[in-house]
Amino acid sequence: EADIYQTPRYLVIGTGKKITLECSQTMGHDKMYWYQQDPGMELHLIHYSYGVNSTEKGDLSSESTVSRIRTEHFPLTLESARPSHTSQYLCASSEHNSEAFFGQGTRLTVV
Amino acid sequence: GQQLNQSPQSMFIQEGEDVSMNCTSSSIFNTWLWYKQDPGEGPVLLIALYKAGELTSNGRLTAQFGITRKDSFLNISASIPSDVGIYFCAGSSPYSGAGSYQLTFGKGTKLSVIP
C-alpha cells in the first residue's frame, strides 16, 4: 500500500484567502507531482519535481506554486484563492520511470 | 505533447459481464499503467506493464502491453458492482537524455455496473 498523504481532504475557503495543500510521502521517492482534476474528468498535471530544490510547471497552467525543500514534502500554495480554483487536487510520487502512487486528494471549494 | 486515446469514454454493463477497454497512442511508451479511481478518492494502481507483449493478471483483471508499444488494453471478467469507477490508462515515455520522465494519462473510462 502506498504511503502518500494529503491534507486536508476537504477545504471550503473564501475568495482571496491564501491556502496551502499538504502532501507527504514516506517512500523516499524523488519524483512528486500535483494533478488537478474536476469531478469525473481527466487528470491535468500542474506541477512536478525531480527532487529537492527542483520544481517544474506541468501541462496545465496554474496560478498555484510549489516547493520541494525536503524529499518527503511537496506542498502546493495558492496565494489568493478564486472560485475558478475549485477542483480536486491530487498529489503523487514515483521512483524513476516507475508507477506513480497517489494520495487521496484534496477537494477544494472556493466560495 | 504525447496523447493517449482511451476508449470507450463510458460503459454501462450488466453485473457478471466481461469488460474491455483500451488505450492507443501515436507515440511509443515503455511502461503502461492502469488505475482505478473511486468517486472522491485518488487513483489506485491496478496493473503495471513493462515489456512489449506482456500479459499480466490481477484477480479478475487482465492487461496487455501491445507489441507495437503504442497500445494497451484492460479486461475485467465477471463484473461486480464494486467495479464501478473511472479507469485510467497511463503511459511512461522513454527516458530522455535530459533526465526527464513523463507519465501521460488517458481521459478515463467511466464504468457503470447494473446489478
JSON list of C-alpha atoms in Angstrom, two decimals:
[
{"chain": "A", "resi": 1, "resn": "GLU", "atom": "CA", "xyz": [0.00, 0.00, 0.00]},
{"chain": "A", "resi": 2, "resn": "ALA", "atom": "CA", "xyz": [1.28, 3.45, -0.94]},
{"chain": "A", "resi": 3, "resn": "ASP", "atom": "CA", "xyz": [2.33, 5.80, 1.84]},
{"chain": "A", "resi": 4, "resn": "ILE", "atom": "CA", "xyz": [1.42, 9.19, 0.50]},
{"chain": "A", "resi": 5, "resn": "TYR", "atom": "CA", "xyz": [-0.80, 11.54, 2.44]},
{"chain": "A", "resi": 6, "resn": "GLN", "atom": "CA", "xyz": [-2.67, 14.69, 1.61]},
{"chain": "A", "resi": 7, "resn": "THR", "atom": "CA", "xyz": [-4.24, 17.16, 3.98]},
{"chain": "A", "resi": 8, "resn": "PRO", "atom": "CA", "xyz": [-6.80, 18.47, 4.26]},
{"chain": "A", "resi": 9, "resn": "ARG", "atom": "CA", "xyz": [-9.19, 16.06, 2.49]},
{"chain": "A", "resi": 10, "resn": "TYR", "atom": "CA", "xyz": [-11.79, 18.77, 2.11]},
{"chain": "A", "resi": 11, "resn": "LEU", "atom": "CA", "xyz": [-11.43, 22.54, 2.25]},
{"chain": "A", "resi": 12, "resn": "VAL", "atom": "CA", "xyz": [-14.00, 25.29, 1.81]},
{"chain": "A", "resi": 13, "resn": "ILE", "atom": "CA", "xyz": [-12.48, 28.73, 1.78]},
{"chain": "A", "resi": 14, "resn": "GLY", "atom": "CA", "xyz": [-13.40, 32.29, 0.88]},
{"chain": "A", "resi": 15, "resn": "THR", "atom": "CA", "xyz": [-12.18, 34.16, -2.16]},
{"chain": "A", "resi": 16, "resn": "GLY", "atom": "CA", "xyz": [-8.86, 35.92, -1.68]},
{"chain": "A", "resi": 17, "resn": "LYS", "atom": "CA", "xyz": [-7.58, 33.64, 1.06]},
{"chain": "A", "resi": 18, "resn": "LYS", "atom": "CA", "xyz": [-4.13, 32.08, 0.91]},
{"chain": "A", "resi": 19, "resn": "ILE", "atom": "CA", "xyz": [-4.10, 28.31, 1.20]},
{"chain": "A", "resi": 20, "resn": "THR", "atom": "CA", "xyz": [-1.52, 25.55, 1.28]},
{"chain": "A", "resi": 21, "resn": "LEU", "atom": "CA", "xyz": [-2.33, 21.97, 0.39]},
{"chain": "A", "resi": 22, "resn": "GLU", "atom": "CA", "xyz": [-0.03, 19.49, 2.07]},
{"chain": "A", "resi": 23, "resn": "CYS", "atom": "CA", "xyz": [1.43, 16.34, 0.53]},
{"chain": "A", "resi": 24, "resn": "SER", "atom": "CA", "xyz": [3.87, 13.98, 2.20]},
{"chain": "A", "resi": 25, "resn": "GLN", "atom": "CA", "xyz": [5.27, 10.59, 1.22]},
{"chain": "A", "resi": 26, "resn": "THR", "atom": "CA", "xyz": [7.32, 8.17, 3.25]},
{"chain": "A", "resi": 27, "resn": "MET", "atom": "CA", "xyz": [8.60, 6.04, 0.37]},
{"chain": "A", "resi": 28, "resn": "GLY", "atom": "CA", "xyz": [11.70, 8.11, -0.33]},
{"chain": "A", "resi": 29, "resn": "HIS", "atom": "CA", "xyz": [10.57, 8.81, -3.88]},
{"chain": "A", "resi": 30, "resn": "ASP", "atom": "CA", "xyz": [12.46, 11.52, -5.71]},
{"chain": "A", "resi": 31, "resn": "LYS", "atom": "CA", "xyz": [9.67, 12.40, -8.13]},
{"chain": "A", "resi": 32, "resn": "MET", "atom": "CA", "xyz": [6.48, 14.08, -6.95]},
{"chain": "A", "resi": 33, "resn": "TYR", "atom": "CA", "xyz": [3.54, 15.51, -8.86]},
{"chain": "A", "resi": 34, "resn": "TRP", "atom": "CA", "xyz": [0.44, 17.65, -8.46]},
{"chain": "A", "resi": 35, "resn": "TYR", "atom": "CA", "xyz": [-2.58, 17.00, -10.66]},
{"chain": "A", "resi": 36, "resn": "GLN", "atom": "CA", "xyz": [-5.80, 18.98, -10.90]},
{"chain": "A", "resi": 37, "resn": "GLN", "atom": "CA", "xyz": [-8.99, 17.09, -11.67]},
{"chain": "A", "resi": 38, "resn": "ASP", "atom": "CA", "xyz": [-12.59, 18.19, -11.99]},
{"chain": "A", "resi": 39, "resn": "PRO", "atom": "CA", "xyz": [-15.10, 15.53, -10.83]},
{"chain": "A", "resi": 40, "resn": "GLY", "atom": "CA", "xyz": [-15.20, 12.59, -13.22]},
{"chain": "A", "resi": 41, "resn": "MET", "atom": "CA", "xyz": [-12.84, 14.25, -15.64]},
{"chain": "A", "resi": 42, "resn": "GLU", "atom": "CA", "xyz": [-9.26, 13.74, -16.78]},
{"chain": "A", "resi": 43, "resn": "LEU", "atom": "CA", "xyz": [-6.13, 14.44, -14.76]},
{"chain": "A", "resi": 44, "resn": "HIS", "atom": "CA", "xyz": [-4.13, 17.56, -15.58]},
{"chain": "A", "resi": 45, "resn": "LEU", "atom": "CA", "xyz": [-0.50, 17.82, -14.46]},
{"chain": "A", "resi": 46, "resn": "ILE", "atom": "CA", "xyz": [0.11, 21.24, -12.93]},
{"chain": "A", "resi": 47, "resn": "HIS", "atom": "CA", "xyz": [3.48, 20.82, -11.14]},
{"chain": "A", "resi": 48, "resn": "TYR", "atom": "CA", "xyz": [6.20, 18.23, -10.75]},
{"chain": "A", "resi": 49, "resn": "SER", "atom": "CA", "xyz": [9.53, 17.82, -9.02]},
{"chain": "A", "resi": 50, "resn": "TYR", "atom": "CA", "xyz": [12.53, 15.58, -9.71]},
{"chain": "A", "resi": 51, "resn": "GLY", "atom": "CA", "xyz": [13.91, 16.03, -6.21]},
{"chain": "A", "resi": 52, "resn": "VAL", "atom": "CA", "xyz": [14.86, 18.54, -3.54]},
{"chain": "A", "resi": 53, "resn": "ASN", "atom": "CA", "xyz": [15.00, 22.12, -4.85]},
{"chain": "A", "resi": 54, "resn": "SER", "atom": "CA", "xyz": [13.58, 21.02, -8.21]},
{"chain": "A", "resi": 55, "resn": "THR", "atom": "CA", "xyz": [10.16, 22.25, -9.35]},
{"chain": "A", "resi": 56, "resn": "GLU", "atom": "CA", "xyz": [8.67, 22.42, -12.84]},
{"chain": "A", "resi": 57, "resn": "LYS", "atom": "CA", "xyz": [5.36, 23.55, -14.27]},
{"chain": "A", "resi": 58, "resn": "GLY", "atom": "CA", "xyz": [3.15, 20.93, -15.82]},
{"chain": "A", "resi": 59, "resn": "ASP", "atom": "CA", "xyz": [0.99, 20.81, -18.92]},
{"chain": "A", "resi": 60, "resn": "LEU", "atom": "CA", "xyz": [-1.86, 22.83, -17.45]},
{"chain": "A", "resi": 61, "resn": "SER", "atom": "CA", "xyz": [-1.16, 26.43, -16.48]},
{"chain": "A", "resi": 62, "resn": "SER", "atom": "CA", "xyz": [-1.89, 27.04, -12.82]},
{"chain": "A", "resi": 63, "resn": "GLU", "atom": "CA", "xyz": [-1.71, 30.05, -10.55]},
{"chain": "A", "resi": 64, "resn": "SER", "atom": "CA", "xyz": [-0.51, 27.84, -7.74]},
{"chain": "A", "resi": 65, "resn": "THR", "atom": "CA", "xyz": [3.12, 27.45, -6.68]},
{"chain": "A", "resi": 66, "resn": "VAL", "atom": "CA", "xyz": [5.02, 24.56, -5.15]},
{"chain": "A", "resi": 67, "resn": "SER", "atom": "CA", "xyz": [8.18, 24.00, -3.18]},
{"chain": "A", "resi": 68, "resn": "ARG", "atom": "CA", "xyz": [10.41, 20.98, -2.51]},
{"chain": "A", "resi": 69, "resn": "ILE", "atom": "CA", "xyz": [12.65, 21.66, 0.45]},
{"chain": "A", "resi": 70, "resn": "ARG", "atom": "CA", "xyz": [12.54, 18.07, 1.73]},
{"chain": "A", "resi": 71, "resn": "THR", "atom": "CA", "xyz": [12.28, 14.85, -0.23]},
{"chain": "A", "resi": 72, "resn": "GLU", "atom": "CA", "xyz": [9.13, 13.75, 1.55]},
{"chain": "A", "resi": 73, "resn": "HIS", "atom": "CA", "xyz": [7.21, 17.01, 1.37]},
{"chain": "A", "resi": 74, "resn": "PHE", "atom": "CA", "xyz": [5.69, 18.79, -1.68]},
{"chain": "A", "resi": 75, "resn": "PRO", "atom": "CA", "xyz": [3.20, 21.48, -0.64]},
{"chain": "A", "resi": 76, "resn": "LEU", "atom": "CA", "xyz": [1.08, 23.47, -3.09]},
{"chain": "A", "resi": 77, "resn": "THR", "atom": "CA", "xyz": [0.14, 27.07, -2.35]},
{"chain": "A", "resi": 78, "resn": "LEU", "atom": "CA", "xyz": [-2.49, 29.39, -3.74]},
{"chain": "A", "resi": 79, "resn": "GLU", "atom": "CA", "xyz": [-1.73, 32.99, -2.75]},
{"chain": "A", "resi": 80, "resn": "SER", "atom": "CA", "xyz": [-5.24, 34.25, -3.44]},
{"chain": "A", "resi": 81, "resn": "ALA", "atom": "CA", "xyz": [-7.94, 31.65, -3.95]},
{"chain": "A", "resi": 82, "resn": "ARG", "atom": "CA", "xyz": [-10.69, 32.23, -6.50]},
{"chain": "A", "resi": 83, "resn": "PRO", "atom": "CA", "xyz": [-13.84, 30.26, -7.36]},
{"chain": "A", "resi": 84, "resn": "SER", "atom": "CA", "xyz": [-12.13, 29.09, -10.58]},
{"chain": "A", "resi": 85, "resn": "HIS", "atom": "CA", "xyz": [-9.66, 27.20, -8.37]},
{"chain": "A", "resi": 86, "resn": "THR", "atom": "CA", "xyz": [-12.46, 24.94, -7.13]},
{"chain": "A", "resi": 87, "resn": "SER", "atom": "CA", "xyz": [-11.37, 21.42, -8.04]},
{"chain": "A", "resi": 88, "resn": "GLN", "atom": "CA", "xyz": [-9.80, 18.24, -6.71]},
{"chain": "A", "resi": 89, "resn": "TYR", "atom": "CA", "xyz": [-6.03, 18.34, -6.27]},
{"chain": "A", "resi": 90, "resn": "LEU", "atom": "CA", "xyz": [-4.15, 15.05, -6.36]},
{"chain": "A", "resi": 91, "resn": "CYS", "atom": "CA", "xyz": [-0.57, 14.53, -5.24]},
{"chain": "A", "resi": 92, "resn": "ALA", "atom": "CA", "xyz": [1.52, 11.59, -6.45]},
{"chain": "A", "resi": 93, "resn": "SER", "atom": "CA", "xyz": [5.05, 10.27, -6.17]},
{"chain": "A", "resi": 94, "resn": "SER", "atom": "CA", "xyz": [7.17, 7.75, -8.05]},
{"chain": "A", "resi": 95, "resn": "GLU", "atom": "CA", "xyz": [10.56, 6.22, -8.45]},
{"chain": "A", "resi": 96, "resn": "HIS", "atom": "CA", "xyz": [12.35, 6.89, -11.74]},
{"chain": "A", "resi": 97, "resn": "ASN", "atom": "CA", "xyz": [10.34, 5.58, -14.68]},
{"chain": "A", "resi": 98, "resn": "SER", "atom": "CA", "xyz": [8.03, 3.62, -12.45]},
{"chain": "A", "resi": 99, "resn": "GLU", "atom": "CA", "xyz": [4.45, 3.59, -11.32]},
{"chain": "A", "resi": 100, "resn": "ALA", "atom": "CA", "xyz": [3.06, 6.70, -9.60]},
{"chain": "A", "resi": 101, "resn": "PHE", "atom": "CA", "xyz": [1.24, 6.37, -6.29]},
{"chain": "A", "resi": 102, "resn": "PHE", "atom": "CA", "xyz": [-1.49, 8.83, -5.48]},
{"chain": "A", "resi": 103, "resn": "GLY", "atom": "CA", "xyz": [-2.76, 10.40, -2.30]},
{"chain": "A", "resi": 104, "resn": "GLN", "atom": "CA", "xyz": [-6.48, 10.53, -1.56]},
{"chain": "A", "resi": 105, "resn": "GLY", "atom": "CA", "xyz": [-6.76, 14.07, -2.87]},
{"chain": "A", "resi": 106, "resn": "THR", "atom": "CA", "xyz": [-7.91, 17.42, -1.52]},
{"chain": "A", "resi": 107, "resn": "ARG", "atom": "CA", "xyz": [-11.32, 18.63, -2.61]},
{"chain": "A", "resi": 108, "resn": "LEU", "atom": "CA", "xyz": [-11.09, 22.42, -2.67]},
{"chain": "A", "resi": 109, "resn": "THR", "atom": "CA", "xyz": [-14.13, 24.69, -2.85]},
{"chain": "A", "resi": 110, "resn": "VAL", "atom": "CA", "xyz": [-13.64, 28.44, -3.08]},
{"chain": "A", "resi": 111, "resn": "VAL", "atom": "CA", "xyz": [-16.74, 30.48, -2.32]},
{"chain": "B", "resi": 1, "resn": "GLY", "atom": "CA", "xyz": [2.92, 16.65, -26.12]},
{"chain": "B", "resi": 2, "resn": "GLN", "atom": "CA", "xyz": [2.09, 12.96, -26.17]},
{"chain": "B", "resi": 3, "resn": "GLN", "atom": "CA", "xyz": [-1.56, 11.91, -26.10]},
{"chain": "B", "resi": 4, "resn": "LEU", "atom": "CA", "xyz": [-3.38, 8.75, -25.17]},
{"chain": "B", "resi": 5, "resn": "ASN", "atom": "CA", "xyz": [-6.73, 7.92, -26.73]},
{"chain": "B", "resi": 6, "resn": "GLN", "atom": "CA", "xyz": [-8.74, 5.90, -24.24]},
{"chain": "B", "resi": 7, "resn": "SER", "atom": "CA", "xyz": [-11.96, 4.19, -25.21]},
{"chain": "B", "resi": 8, "resn": "PRO", "atom": "CA", "xyz": [-14.74, 3.79, -24.59]},
{"chain": "B", "resi": 9, "resn": "GLN", "atom": "CA", "xyz": [-15.43, 7.01, -22.71]},
{"chain": "B", "resi": 10, "resn": "SER", "atom": "CA", "xyz": [-18.16, 5.32, -20.69]},
{"chain": "B", "resi": 11, "resn": "MET", "atom": "CA", "xyz": [-19.77, 1.89, -20.38]},
{"chain": "B", "resi": 12, "resn": "PHE", "atom": "CA", "xyz": [-22.96, 0.54, -18.86]},
{"chain": "B", "resi": 13, "resn": "ILE", "atom": "CA", "xyz": [-22.86, -3.22, -18.34]},
{"chain": "B", "resi": 14, "resn": "GLN", "atom": "CA", "xyz": [-24.82, -5.90, -16.54]},
{"chain": "B", "resi": 15, "resn": "GLU", "atom": "CA", "xyz": [-23.32, -7.50, -13.48]},
{"chain": "B", "resi": 16, "resn": "GLY", "atom": "CA", "xyz": [-21.46, -10.64, -14.49]},
{"chain": "B", "resi": 17, "resn": "GLU", "atom": "CA", "xyz": [-20.50, -9.38, -17.94]},
{"chain": "B", "resi": 18, "resn": "ASP", "atom": "CA", "xyz": [-16.92, -9.00, -19.11]},
{"chain": "B", "resi": 19, "resn": "VAL", "atom": "CA", "xyz": [-15.50, -5.54, -19.81]},
{"chain": "B", "resi": 20, "resn": "SER", "atom": "CA", "xyz": [-12.81, -4.43, -22.21]},
{"chain": "B", "resi": 21, "resn": "MET", "atom": "CA", "xyz": [-11.24, -1.01, -22.59]},
{"chain": "B", "resi": 22, "resn": "ASN", "atom": "CA", "xyz": [-8.13, 0.17, -24.37]},
{"chain": "B", "resi": 23, "resn": "CYS", "atom": "CA", "xyz": [-5.65, 2.96, -24.90]},
{"chain": "B", "resi": 24, "resn": "THR", "atom": "CA", "xyz": [-3.82, 3.84, -28.06]},
{"chain": "B", "resi": 25, "resn": "SER", "atom": "CA", "xyz": [-1.19, 6.38, -28.95]},
{"chain": "B", "resi": 26, "resn": "SER", "atom": "CA", "xyz": [0.86, 7.51, -31.91]},
{"chain": "B", "resi": 27, "resn": "SER", "atom": "CA", "xyz": [3.91, 7.52, -29.61]},
{"chain": "B", "resi": 28, "resn": "ILE", "atom": "CA", "xyz": [5.87, 4.65, -28.13]},
{"chain": "B", "resi": 29, "resn": "PHE", "atom": "CA", "xyz": [5.68, 4.05, -24.40]},
{"chain": "B", "resi": 30, "resn": "ASN", "atom": "CA", "xyz": [7.98, 1.87, -22.33]},
{"chain": "B", "resi": 31, "resn": "THR", "atom": "CA", "xyz": [5.57, 1.44, -19.42]},
{"chain": "B", "resi": 32, "resn": "TRP", "atom": "CA", "xyz": [1.80, 1.11, -19.34]},
{"chain": "B", "resi": 33, "resn": "LEU", "atom": "CA", "xyz": [-0.18, 1.53, -16.14]},
{"chain": "B", "resi": 34, "resn": "TRP", "atom": "CA", "xyz": [-3.85, 1.03, -15.37]},
{"chain": "B", "resi": 35, "resn": "TYR", "atom": "CA", "xyz": [-5.54, 2.86, -12.49]},
{"chain": "B", "resi": 36, "resn": "LYS", "atom": "CA", "xyz": [-9.00, 2.81, -10.96]},
{"chain": "B", "resi": 37, "resn": "GLN", "atom": "CA", "xyz": [-10.50, 5.85, -9.28]},
{"chain": "B", "resi": 38, "resn": "ASP", "atom": "CA", "xyz": [-13.49, 5.76, -6.97]},
{"chain": "B", "resi": 39, "resn": "PRO", "atom": "CA", "xyz": [-15.52, 8.97, -6.50]},
{"chain": "B", "resi": 40, "resn": "GLY", "atom": "CA", "xyz": [-13.75, 11.46, -4.24]},
{"chain": "B", "resi": 41, "resn": "GLU", "atom": "CA", "xyz": [-10.61, 9.34, -3.98]},
{"chain": "B", "resi": 42, "resn": "GLY", "atom": "CA", "xyz": [-7.21, 9.27, -5.65]},
{"chain": "B", "resi": 43, "resn": "PRO", "atom": "CA", "xyz": [-6.44, 6.78, -8.44]},
{"chain": "B", "resi": 44, "resn": "VAL", "atom": "CA", "xyz": [-5.24, 3.38, -7.27]},
{"chain": "B", "resi": 45, "resn": "LEU", "atom": "CA", "xyz": [-2.76, 1.41, -9.34]},
{"chain": "B", "resi": 46, "resn": "LEU", "atom": "CA", "xyz": [-4.22, -1.87, -10.66]},
{"chain": "B", "resi": 47, "resn": "ILE", "atom": "CA", "xyz": [-1.63, -3.23, -13.05]},
{"chain": "B", "resi": 48, "resn": "ALA", "atom": "CA", "xyz": [1.79, -2.15, -14.33]},
{"chain": "B", "resi": 49, "resn": "LEU", "atom": "CA", "xyz": [3.26, -3.42, -17.62]},
{"chain": "B", "resi": 50, "resn": "TYR", "atom": "CA", "xyz": [6.91, -3.05, -18.55]},
{"chain": "B", "resi": 51, "resn": "LYS", "atom": "CA", "xyz": [7.54, -5.19, -21.65]},
{"chain": "B", "resi": 52, "resn": "ALA", "atom": "CA", "xyz": [6.01, -5.18, -25.10]},
{"chain": "B", "resi": 53, "resn": "GLY", "atom": "CA", "xyz": [3.67, -8.16, -25.40]},
{"chain": "B", "resi": 54, "resn": "GLU", "atom": "CA", "xyz": [3.46, -8.63, -21.64]},
{"chain": "B", "resi": 55, "resn": "LEU", "atom": "CA", "xyz": [0.17, -10.01, -20.36]},
{"chain": "B", "resi": 56, "resn": "THR", "atom": "CA", "xyz": [-0.48, -9.55, -16.65]},
{"chain": "B", "resi": 57, "resn": "SER", "atom": "CA", "xyz": [-3.38, -10.52, -14.43]},
{"chain": "B", "resi": 58, "resn": "ASN", "atom": "CA", "xyz": [-4.54, -9.23, -11.08]},
{"chain": "B", "resi": 59, "resn": "GLY", "atom": "CA", "xyz": [-7.53, -11.26, -9.94]},
{"chain": "B", "resi": 60, "resn": "ARG", "atom": "CA", "xyz": [-10.34, -10.67, -12.44]},
{"chain": "B", "resi": 61, "resn": "LEU", "atom": "CA", "xyz": [-8.29, -8.01, -14.23]},
{"chain": "B", "resi": 62, "resn": "THR", "atom": "CA", "xyz": [-6.03, -8.73, -17.18]},
{"chain": "B", "resi": 63, "resn": "ALA", "atom": "CA", "xyz": [-3.97, -6.15, -19.04]},
{"chain": "B", "resi": 64, "resn": "GLN", "atom": "CA", "xyz": [-1.64, -6.37, -22.00]},
{"chain": "B", "resi": 65, "resn": "PHE", "atom": "CA", "xyz": [1.20, -4.20, -23.28]},
{"chain": "B", "resi": 66, "resn": "GLY", "atom": "CA", "xyz": [0.76, -4.00, -27.05]},
{"chain": "B", "resi": 67, "resn": "ILE", "atom": "CA", "xyz": [3.51, -5.46, -29.19]},
{"chain": "B", "resi": 68, "resn": "THR", "atom": "CA", "xyz": [3.96, -2.15, -31.02]},
{"chain": "B", "resi": 69, "resn": "ARG", "atom": "CA", "xyz": [4.34, -0.38, -27.63]},
{"chain": "B", "resi": 70, "resn": "LYS", "atom": "CA", "xyz": [1.66, 2.07, -28.75]},
{"chain": "B", "resi": 71, "resn": "ASP", "atom": "CA", "xyz": [-1.36, 0.48, -27.11]},
{"chain": "B", "resi": 72, "resn": "SER", "atom": "CA", "xyz": [-2.65, -1.42, -24.11]},
{"chain": "B", "resi": 73, "resn": "PHE", "atom": "CA", "xyz": [-5.93, -2.99, -23.08]},
{"chain": "B", "resi": 74, "resn": "LEU", "atom": "CA", "xyz": [-7.58, -3.85, -19.80]},
{"chain": "B", "resi": 75, "resn": "ASN", "atom": "CA", "xyz": [-10.15, -6.60, -19.39]},
{"chain": "B", "resi": 76, "resn": "ILE", "atom": "CA", "xyz": [-12.36, -7.17, -16.38]},
{"chain": "B", "resi": 77, "resn": "SER", "atom": "CA", "xyz": [-14.07, -10.55, -16.18]},
{"chain": "B", "resi": 78, "resn": "ALA", "atom": "CA", "xyz": [-17.37, -11.27, -14.44]},
{"chain": "B", "resi": 79, "resn": "SER", "atom": "CA", "xyz": [-18.00, -7.68, -13.37]},
{"chain": "B", "resi": 80, "resn": "ILE", "atom": "CA", "xyz": [-19.40, -6.93, -9.92]},
{"chain": "B", "resi": 81, "resn": "PRO", "atom": "CA", "xyz": [-20.96, -3.74, -8.53]},
{"chain": "B", "resi": 82, "resn": "SER", "atom": "CA", "xyz": [-17.73, -2.65, -6.81]},
{"chain": "B", "resi": 83, "resn": "ASP", "atom": "CA", "xyz": [-16.02, -2.46, -10.22]},
{"chain": "B", "resi": 84, "resn": "VAL", "atom": "CA", "xyz": [-17.87, 0.84, -10.72]},
{"chain": "B", "resi": 85, "resn": "GLY", "atom": "CA", "xyz": [-15.49, 3.76, -11.12]},
{"chain": "B", "resi": 86, "resn": "ILE", "atom": "CA", "xyz": [-13.27, 5.52, -13.60]},
{"chain": "B", "resi": 87, "resn": "TYR", "atom": "CA", "xyz": [-10.42, 3.56, -15.14]},
{"chain": "B", "resi": 88, "resn": "PHE", "atom": "CA", "xyz": [-7.38, 5.46, -16.39]},
{"chain": "B", "resi": 89, "resn": "CYS", "atom": "CA", "xyz": [-4.57, 4.22, -18.55]},
{"chain": "B", "resi": 90, "resn": "ALA", "atom": "CA", "xyz": [-1.19, 5.91, -18.28]},
{"chain": "B", "resi": 91, "resn": "GLY", "atom": "CA", "xyz": [1.95, 5.59, -20.32]},
{"chain": "B", "resi": 92, "resn": "SER", "atom": "CA", "xyz": [5.52, 6.40, -19.47]},
{"chain": "B", "resi": 93, "resn": "SER", "atom": "CA", "xyz": [7.58, 7.91, -22.28]},
{"chain": "B", "resi": 94, "resn": "PRO", "atom": "CA", "xyz": [11.09, 6.70, -22.92]},
{"chain": "B", "resi": 95, "resn": "TYR", "atom": "CA", "xyz": [13.81, 8.08, -20.69]},
{"chain": "B", "resi": 96, "resn": "SER", "atom": "CA", "xyz": [15.30, 11.18, -22.28]},
{"chain": "B", "resi": 97, "resn": "GLY", "atom": "CA", "xyz": [18.88, 12.38, -22.16]},
{"chain": "B", "resi": 98, "resn": "ALA", "atom": "CA", "xyz": [17.81, 15.39, -20.13]},
{"chain": "B", "resi": 99, "resn": "GLY", "atom": "CA", "xyz": [16.80, 13.08, -17.29]},
{"chain": "B", "resi": 100, "resn": "SER", "atom": "CA", "xyz": [13.12, 13.79, -17.61]},
{"chain": "B", "resi": 101, "resn": "TYR", "atom": "CA", "xyz": [10.31, 11.33, -17.14]},
{"chain": "B", "resi": 102, "resn": "GLN", "atom": "CA", "xyz": [6.72, 11.92, -18.08]},
{"chain": "B", "resi": 103, "resn": "LEU", "atom": "CA", "xyz": [3.57, 10.00, -17.25]},
{"chain": "B", "resi": 104, "resn": "THR", "atom": "CA", "xyz": [0.75, 10.67, -19.72]},
{"chain": "B", "resi": 105, "resn": "PHE", "atom": "CA", "xyz": [-2.83, 9.81, -18.72]},
{"chain": "B", "resi": 106, "resn": "GLY", "atom": "CA", "xyz": [-5.80, 8.87, -20.85]},
{"chain": "B", "resi": 107, "resn": "LYS", "atom": "CA", "xyz": [-9.09, 10.67, -20.27]},
{"chain": "B", "resi": 108, "resn": "GLY", "atom": "CA", "xyz": [-10.63, 7.73, -18.48]},
{"chain": "B", "resi": 109, "resn": "THR", "atom": "CA", "xyz": [-13.36, 5.15, -18.99]},
{"chain": "B", "resi": 110, "resn": "LYS", "atom": "CA", "xyz": [-16.33, 5.54, -16.68]},
{"chain": "B", "resi": 111, "resn": "LEU", "atom": "CA", "xyz": [-17.74, 2.12, -15.83]},
{"chain": "B", "resi": 112, "resn": "SER", "atom": "CA", "xyz": [-21.26, 1.60, -14.50]},
{"chain": "B", "resi": 113, "resn": "VAL", "atom": "CA", "xyz": [-22.41, -1.88, -13.46]},
{"chain": "B", "resi": 114, "resn": "ILE", "atom": "CA", "xyz": [-26.11, -2.62, -13.36]},
{"chain": "B", "resi": 115, "resn": "PRO", "atom": "CA", "xyz": [-26.98, -5.21, -10.68]}
]
